[in-house]
Every structure is written in structure tokens, then in C-alpha cells.
Coordinates of N, CA and C in Angstrom, one line a residue:
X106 N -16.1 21.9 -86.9 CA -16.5 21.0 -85.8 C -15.4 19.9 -85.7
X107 N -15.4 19.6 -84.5 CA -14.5 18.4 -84.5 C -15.0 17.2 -84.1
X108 N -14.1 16.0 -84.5 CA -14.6 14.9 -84.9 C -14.5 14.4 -83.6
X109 N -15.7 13.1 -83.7 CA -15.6 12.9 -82.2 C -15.0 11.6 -81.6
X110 N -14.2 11.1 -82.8 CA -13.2 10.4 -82.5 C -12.0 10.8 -81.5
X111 N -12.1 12.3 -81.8 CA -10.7 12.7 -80.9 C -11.0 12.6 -79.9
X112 N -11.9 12.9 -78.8 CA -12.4 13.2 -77.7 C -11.9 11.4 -77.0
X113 N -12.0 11.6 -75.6 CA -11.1 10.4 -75.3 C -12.5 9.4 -74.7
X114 N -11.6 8.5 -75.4 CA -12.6 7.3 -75.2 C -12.8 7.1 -73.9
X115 N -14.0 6.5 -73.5 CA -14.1 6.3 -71.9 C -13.5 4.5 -71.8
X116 N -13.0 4.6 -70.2 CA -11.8 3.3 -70.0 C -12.8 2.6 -69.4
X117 N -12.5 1.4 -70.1 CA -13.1 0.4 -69.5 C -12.2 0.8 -68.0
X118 N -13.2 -0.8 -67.1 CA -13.2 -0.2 -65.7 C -11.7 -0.8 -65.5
X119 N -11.1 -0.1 -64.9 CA -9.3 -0.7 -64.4 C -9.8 -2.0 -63.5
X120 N -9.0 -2.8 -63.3 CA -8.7 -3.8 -62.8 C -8.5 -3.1 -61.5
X121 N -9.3 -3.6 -60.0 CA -9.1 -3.1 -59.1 C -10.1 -4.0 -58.3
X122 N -10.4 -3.7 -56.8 CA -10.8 -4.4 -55.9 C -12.4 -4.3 -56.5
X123 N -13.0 -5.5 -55.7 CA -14.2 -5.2 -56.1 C -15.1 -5.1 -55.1
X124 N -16.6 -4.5 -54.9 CA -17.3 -4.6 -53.7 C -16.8 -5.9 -52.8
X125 N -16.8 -7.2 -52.9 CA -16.4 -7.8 -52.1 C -15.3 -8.2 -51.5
X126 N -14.7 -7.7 -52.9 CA -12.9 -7.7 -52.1 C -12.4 -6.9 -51.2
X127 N -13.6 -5.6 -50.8 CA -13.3 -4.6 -49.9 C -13.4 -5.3 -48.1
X128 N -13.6 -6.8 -47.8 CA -14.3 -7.1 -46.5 C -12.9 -7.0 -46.1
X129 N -12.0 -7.5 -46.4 CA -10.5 -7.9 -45.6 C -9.7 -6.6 -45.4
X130 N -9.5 -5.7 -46.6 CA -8.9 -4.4 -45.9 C -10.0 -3.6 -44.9
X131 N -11.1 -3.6 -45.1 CA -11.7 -3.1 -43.7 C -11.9 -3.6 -42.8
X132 N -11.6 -4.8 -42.9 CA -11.6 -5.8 -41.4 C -10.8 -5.6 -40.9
X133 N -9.5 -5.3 -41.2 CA -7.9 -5.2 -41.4 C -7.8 -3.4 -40.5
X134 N -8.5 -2.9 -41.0 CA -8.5 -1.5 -40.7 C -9.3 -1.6 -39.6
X135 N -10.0 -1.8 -39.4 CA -11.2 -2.1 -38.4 C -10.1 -2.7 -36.7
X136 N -10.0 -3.7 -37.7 CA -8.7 -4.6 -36.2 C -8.0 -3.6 -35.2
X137 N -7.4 -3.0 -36.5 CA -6.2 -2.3 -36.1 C -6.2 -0.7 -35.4
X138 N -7.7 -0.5 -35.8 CA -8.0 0.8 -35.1 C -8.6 0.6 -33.3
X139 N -9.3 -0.9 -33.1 CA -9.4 -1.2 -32.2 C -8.2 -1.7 -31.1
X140 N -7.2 -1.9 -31.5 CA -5.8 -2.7 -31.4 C -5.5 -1.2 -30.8
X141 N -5.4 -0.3 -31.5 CA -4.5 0.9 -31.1 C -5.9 2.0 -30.0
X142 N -6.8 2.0 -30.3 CA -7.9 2.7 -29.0 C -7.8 1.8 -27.8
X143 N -7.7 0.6 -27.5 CA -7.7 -0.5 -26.8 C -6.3 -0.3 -26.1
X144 N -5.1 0.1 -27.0 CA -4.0 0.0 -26.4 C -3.9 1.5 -25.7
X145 N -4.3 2.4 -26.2 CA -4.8 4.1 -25.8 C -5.2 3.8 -24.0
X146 N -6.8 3.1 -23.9 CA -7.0 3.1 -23.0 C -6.6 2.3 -22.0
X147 N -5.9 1.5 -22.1 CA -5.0 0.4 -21.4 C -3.8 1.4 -20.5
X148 N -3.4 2.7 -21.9 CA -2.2 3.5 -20.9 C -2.7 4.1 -20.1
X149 N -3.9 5.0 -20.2 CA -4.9 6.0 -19.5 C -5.3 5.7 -18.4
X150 N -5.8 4.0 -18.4 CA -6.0 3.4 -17.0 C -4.8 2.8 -16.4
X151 N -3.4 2.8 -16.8 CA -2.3 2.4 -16.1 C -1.9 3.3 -15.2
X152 N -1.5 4.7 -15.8 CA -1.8 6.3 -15.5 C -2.2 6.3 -14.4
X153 N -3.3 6.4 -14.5 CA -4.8 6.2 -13.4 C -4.3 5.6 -12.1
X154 N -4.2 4.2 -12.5 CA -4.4 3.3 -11.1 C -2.6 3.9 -10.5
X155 N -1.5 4.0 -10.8 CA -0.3 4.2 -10.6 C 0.1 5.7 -10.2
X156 N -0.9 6.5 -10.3 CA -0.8 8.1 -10.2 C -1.0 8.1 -8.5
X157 N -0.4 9.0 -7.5 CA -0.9 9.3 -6.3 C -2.0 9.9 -6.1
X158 N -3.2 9.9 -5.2 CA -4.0 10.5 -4.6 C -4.0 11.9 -4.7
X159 N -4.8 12.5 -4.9 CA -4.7 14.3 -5.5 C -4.9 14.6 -3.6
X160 N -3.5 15.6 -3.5 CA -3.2 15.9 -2.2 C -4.5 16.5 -1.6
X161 N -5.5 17.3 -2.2 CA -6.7 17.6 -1.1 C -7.5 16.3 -0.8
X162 N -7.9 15.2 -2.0 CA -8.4 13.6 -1.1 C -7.6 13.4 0.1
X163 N -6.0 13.3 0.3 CA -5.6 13.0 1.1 C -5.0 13.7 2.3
X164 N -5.6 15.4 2.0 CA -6.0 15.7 3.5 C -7.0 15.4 4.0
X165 N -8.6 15.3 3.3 CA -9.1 15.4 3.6 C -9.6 13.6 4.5
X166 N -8.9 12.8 4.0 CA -9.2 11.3 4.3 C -7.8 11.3 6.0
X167 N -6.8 12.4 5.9 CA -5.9 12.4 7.1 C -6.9 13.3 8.5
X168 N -7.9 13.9 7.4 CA -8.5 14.8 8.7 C -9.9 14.2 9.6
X169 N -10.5 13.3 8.3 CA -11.4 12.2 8.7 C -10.4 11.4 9.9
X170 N -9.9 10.7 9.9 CA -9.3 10.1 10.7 C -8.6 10.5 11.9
X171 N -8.1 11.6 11.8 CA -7.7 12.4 13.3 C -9.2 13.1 13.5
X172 N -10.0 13.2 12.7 CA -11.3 13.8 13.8 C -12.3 12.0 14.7
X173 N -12.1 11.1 14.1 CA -12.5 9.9 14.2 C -11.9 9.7 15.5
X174 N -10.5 9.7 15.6 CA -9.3 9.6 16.8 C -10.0 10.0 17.9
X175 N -9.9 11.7 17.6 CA -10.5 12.7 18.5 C -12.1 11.8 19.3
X176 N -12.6 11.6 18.1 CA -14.3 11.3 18.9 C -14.2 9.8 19.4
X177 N -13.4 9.2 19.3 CA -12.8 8.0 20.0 C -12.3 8.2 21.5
X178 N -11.3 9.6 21.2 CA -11.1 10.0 23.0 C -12.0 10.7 23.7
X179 N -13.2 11.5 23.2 CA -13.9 12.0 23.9 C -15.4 10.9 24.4
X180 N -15.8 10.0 23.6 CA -16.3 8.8 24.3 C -15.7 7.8 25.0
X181 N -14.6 7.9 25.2 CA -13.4 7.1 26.7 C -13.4 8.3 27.8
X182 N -14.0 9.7 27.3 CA -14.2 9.9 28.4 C -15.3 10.8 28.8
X183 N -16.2 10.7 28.0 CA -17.5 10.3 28.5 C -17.9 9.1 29.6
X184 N -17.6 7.8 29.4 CA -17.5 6.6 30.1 C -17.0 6.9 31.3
X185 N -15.7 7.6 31.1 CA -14.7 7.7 32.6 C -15.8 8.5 32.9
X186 N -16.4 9.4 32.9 CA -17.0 10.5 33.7 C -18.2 9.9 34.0
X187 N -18.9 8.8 33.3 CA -19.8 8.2 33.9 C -19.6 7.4 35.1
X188 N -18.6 6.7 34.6 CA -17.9 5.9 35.7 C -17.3 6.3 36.7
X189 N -17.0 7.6 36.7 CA -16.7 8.1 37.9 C -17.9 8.4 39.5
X190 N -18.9 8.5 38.6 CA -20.5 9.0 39.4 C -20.5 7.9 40.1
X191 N -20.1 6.2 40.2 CA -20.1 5.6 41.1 C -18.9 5.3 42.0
X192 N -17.7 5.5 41.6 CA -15.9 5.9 41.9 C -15.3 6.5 42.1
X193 N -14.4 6.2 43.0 CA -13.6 7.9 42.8 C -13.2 8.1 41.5
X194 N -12.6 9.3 40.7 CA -12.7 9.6 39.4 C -11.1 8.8 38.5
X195 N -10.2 9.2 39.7 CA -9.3 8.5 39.6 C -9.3 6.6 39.3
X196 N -10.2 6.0 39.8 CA -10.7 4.7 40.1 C -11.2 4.3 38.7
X197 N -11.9 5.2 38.2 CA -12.8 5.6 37.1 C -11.7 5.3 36.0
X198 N -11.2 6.9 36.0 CA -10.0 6.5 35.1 C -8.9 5.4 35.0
X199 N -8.6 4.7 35.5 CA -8.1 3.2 35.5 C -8.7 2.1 35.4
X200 N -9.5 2.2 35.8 CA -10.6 1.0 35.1 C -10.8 1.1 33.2
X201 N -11.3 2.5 33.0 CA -11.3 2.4 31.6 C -9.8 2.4 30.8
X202 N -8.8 2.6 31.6 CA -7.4 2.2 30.8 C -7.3 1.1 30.7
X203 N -7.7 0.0 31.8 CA -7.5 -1.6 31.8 C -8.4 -1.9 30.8
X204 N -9.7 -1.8 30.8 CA -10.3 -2.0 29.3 C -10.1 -2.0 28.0
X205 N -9.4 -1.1 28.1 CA -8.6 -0.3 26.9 C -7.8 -1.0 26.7
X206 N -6.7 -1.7 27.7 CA -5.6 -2.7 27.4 C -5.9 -4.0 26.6
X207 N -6.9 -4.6 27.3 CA -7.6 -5.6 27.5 C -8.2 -5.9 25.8
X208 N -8.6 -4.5 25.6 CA -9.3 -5.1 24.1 C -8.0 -4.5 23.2
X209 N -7.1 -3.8 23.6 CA -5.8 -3.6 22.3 C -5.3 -5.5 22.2
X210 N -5.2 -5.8 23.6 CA -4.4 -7.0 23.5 C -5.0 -8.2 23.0
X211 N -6.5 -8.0 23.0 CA -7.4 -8.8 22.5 C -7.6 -9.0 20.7
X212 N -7.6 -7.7 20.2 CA -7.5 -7.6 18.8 C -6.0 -7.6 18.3
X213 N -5.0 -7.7 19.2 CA -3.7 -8.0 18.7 C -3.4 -9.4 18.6
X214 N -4.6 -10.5 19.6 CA -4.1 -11.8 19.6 C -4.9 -12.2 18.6
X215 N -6.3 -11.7 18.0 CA -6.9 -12.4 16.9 C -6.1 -12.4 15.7
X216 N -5.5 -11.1 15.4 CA -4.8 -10.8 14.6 C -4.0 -12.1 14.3
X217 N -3.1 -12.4 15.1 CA -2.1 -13.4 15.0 C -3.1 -14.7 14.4
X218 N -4.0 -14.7 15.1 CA -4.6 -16.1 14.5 C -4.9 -16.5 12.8
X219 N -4.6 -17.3 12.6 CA -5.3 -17.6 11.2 C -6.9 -17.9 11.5
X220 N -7.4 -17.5 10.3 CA -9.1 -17.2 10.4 C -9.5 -18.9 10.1
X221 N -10.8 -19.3 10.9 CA -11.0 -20.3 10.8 C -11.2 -20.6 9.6
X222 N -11.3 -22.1 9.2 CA -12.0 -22.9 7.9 C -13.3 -22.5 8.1
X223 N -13.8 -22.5 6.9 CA -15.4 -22.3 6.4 C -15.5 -23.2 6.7
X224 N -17.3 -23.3 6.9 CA -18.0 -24.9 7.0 C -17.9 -25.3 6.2
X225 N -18.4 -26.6 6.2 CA -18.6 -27.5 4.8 C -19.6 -26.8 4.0
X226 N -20.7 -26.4 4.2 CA -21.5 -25.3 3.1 C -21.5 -24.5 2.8
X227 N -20.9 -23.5 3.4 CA -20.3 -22.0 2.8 C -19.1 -21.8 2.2
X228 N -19.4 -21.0 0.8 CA -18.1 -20.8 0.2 C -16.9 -20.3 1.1
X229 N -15.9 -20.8 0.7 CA -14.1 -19.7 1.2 C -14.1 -18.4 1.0
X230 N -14.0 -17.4 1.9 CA -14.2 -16.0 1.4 C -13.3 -16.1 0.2
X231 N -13.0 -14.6 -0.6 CA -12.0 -14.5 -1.7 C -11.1 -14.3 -1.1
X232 N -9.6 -14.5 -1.1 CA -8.4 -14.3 -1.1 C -8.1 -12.5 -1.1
X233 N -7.5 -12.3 -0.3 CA -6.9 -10.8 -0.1 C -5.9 -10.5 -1.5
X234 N -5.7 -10.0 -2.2 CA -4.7 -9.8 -3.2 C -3.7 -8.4 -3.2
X235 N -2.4 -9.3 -2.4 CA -1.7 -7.9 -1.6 C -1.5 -6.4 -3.1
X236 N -1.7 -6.9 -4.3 CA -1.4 -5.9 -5.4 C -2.7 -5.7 -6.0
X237 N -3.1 -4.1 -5.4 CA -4.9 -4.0 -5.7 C -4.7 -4.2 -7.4
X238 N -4.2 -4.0 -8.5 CA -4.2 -3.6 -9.5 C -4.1 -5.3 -10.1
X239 N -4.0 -6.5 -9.1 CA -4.4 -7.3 -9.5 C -3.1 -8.3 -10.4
X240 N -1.7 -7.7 -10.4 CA -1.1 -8.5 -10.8 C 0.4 -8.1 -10.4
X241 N 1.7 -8.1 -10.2 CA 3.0 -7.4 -10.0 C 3.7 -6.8 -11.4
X242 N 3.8 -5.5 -11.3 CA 4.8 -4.9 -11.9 C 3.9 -4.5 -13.3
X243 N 2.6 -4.7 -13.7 CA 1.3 -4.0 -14.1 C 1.2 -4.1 -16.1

């Protein structure tokens, strides 16, 4: 039989961190993993806002708008054709072109205007921010 001296003593505990010494490297780890997911998604949404329009959105937003066009010209001449029932047709159709002038040249001069001051009790609308992404160069 052998003696049981030989068999290896058990070690006291090594000198090492202790339950509470563990809060700072895992805070530490903690930080740093949010630092780097946080910086992750920061590129993903830079990507995002900076990437072009996926070409079928922007046929389909070019086709909205030439069918819009379209139904814009066919109620100018609906009008003319009503307006004709009391005119000659020709008469008709120049009347609704001067109208037509009248309000291009109308919404061209508001344009130019600066928008009035708010009253004294209503807020200032918000400011237009020509860089939707909210700042230059991102």
C-alpha cells in the first residue's frame, strides 16, 4: 500500500480575483461589447440611409407620378369639354389654358415669398433641414 503522504496535497486557494473583484472586468467587458454592437449598428444604419432606392421603388414612385400627370390632363379636359357645352369648344379650350397660367403664375409668386411670422401664440413651425440624415458629411 502506499503511503498517503505521497499523494499530492491539496493547494490552498491561489491568490486570484475574488467574487467581488469580478464587477470591473465585467463591467469592462460589458462596456466594450456594447461600444462595438452600438458601433455595428451605427454602420448598418449609415449603409441604409446612404444606399440608393432599390430601382423597382423607383419605377414604381416614377410611374405613380406620370399616371398622376396623366389624370391631371384628363380632368383639364373634362372641364374644357364641360366648358365647351356653353362655348364654342375652342373658346373653352382657352379659357382653361388662361387658368392654368394664372394659377402656375400664382404658385410661382407664393413661392418667392417668405412664409409669414406665426402669431404671437402659436409655435414657429420646425425648420426644413436641407440634409434629411440630419447633419453634413454623416
Amino acid at each position: 500500500m502506499t503511503e498517503k503522504s505521497t499523494y499530492p496535497k491539496p493547494r490552498e486557494r491561489e491568490a486570484g480575483p475574488q467574487s467581488g473583484d469580478l464587477t470591473e472586468p465585467m463591467a469592462r467587458i460589458v462596456r466594450e461589447e456594447i461600444h462595438t454592437e452600438l458601433r455595428v449598428a451605427r454602420d448598418e444604419l449609415r449603409r441604409e440611409l446612404t444606399r440608393p432606392p432599390h430601382p423597382r421603388t423607383a419605377r414604381l414612385y416614377t410611374g405613380a407620378g406620370v399616371t398622376a400627370l396623366y389624370a391631371g390632363g384628363a380632368a383639364v379636359a373634362l372641364l374644357v369639354l364641360l366648358l365647351a357645352m356653353a362655348v364654342p369648344a375652342w373658346a373653352a379650350a382657352l379659357i382653361m389654358t388662361a387658368l392654368l397660367v394664372i394659377a402656375a403664375v400664382a404658385l410661382r409668386e407664393a413661392a418667392k415669398r417668405p412664409s409669414p411670422a406665426p402669431h404671437a401664440g402659436q409655435p414657429a413651425p420646425p425648420a426644413m433641414d436641407p440634409d434629411p440624415r440630419g447633419r453634413e458629411g454623416g
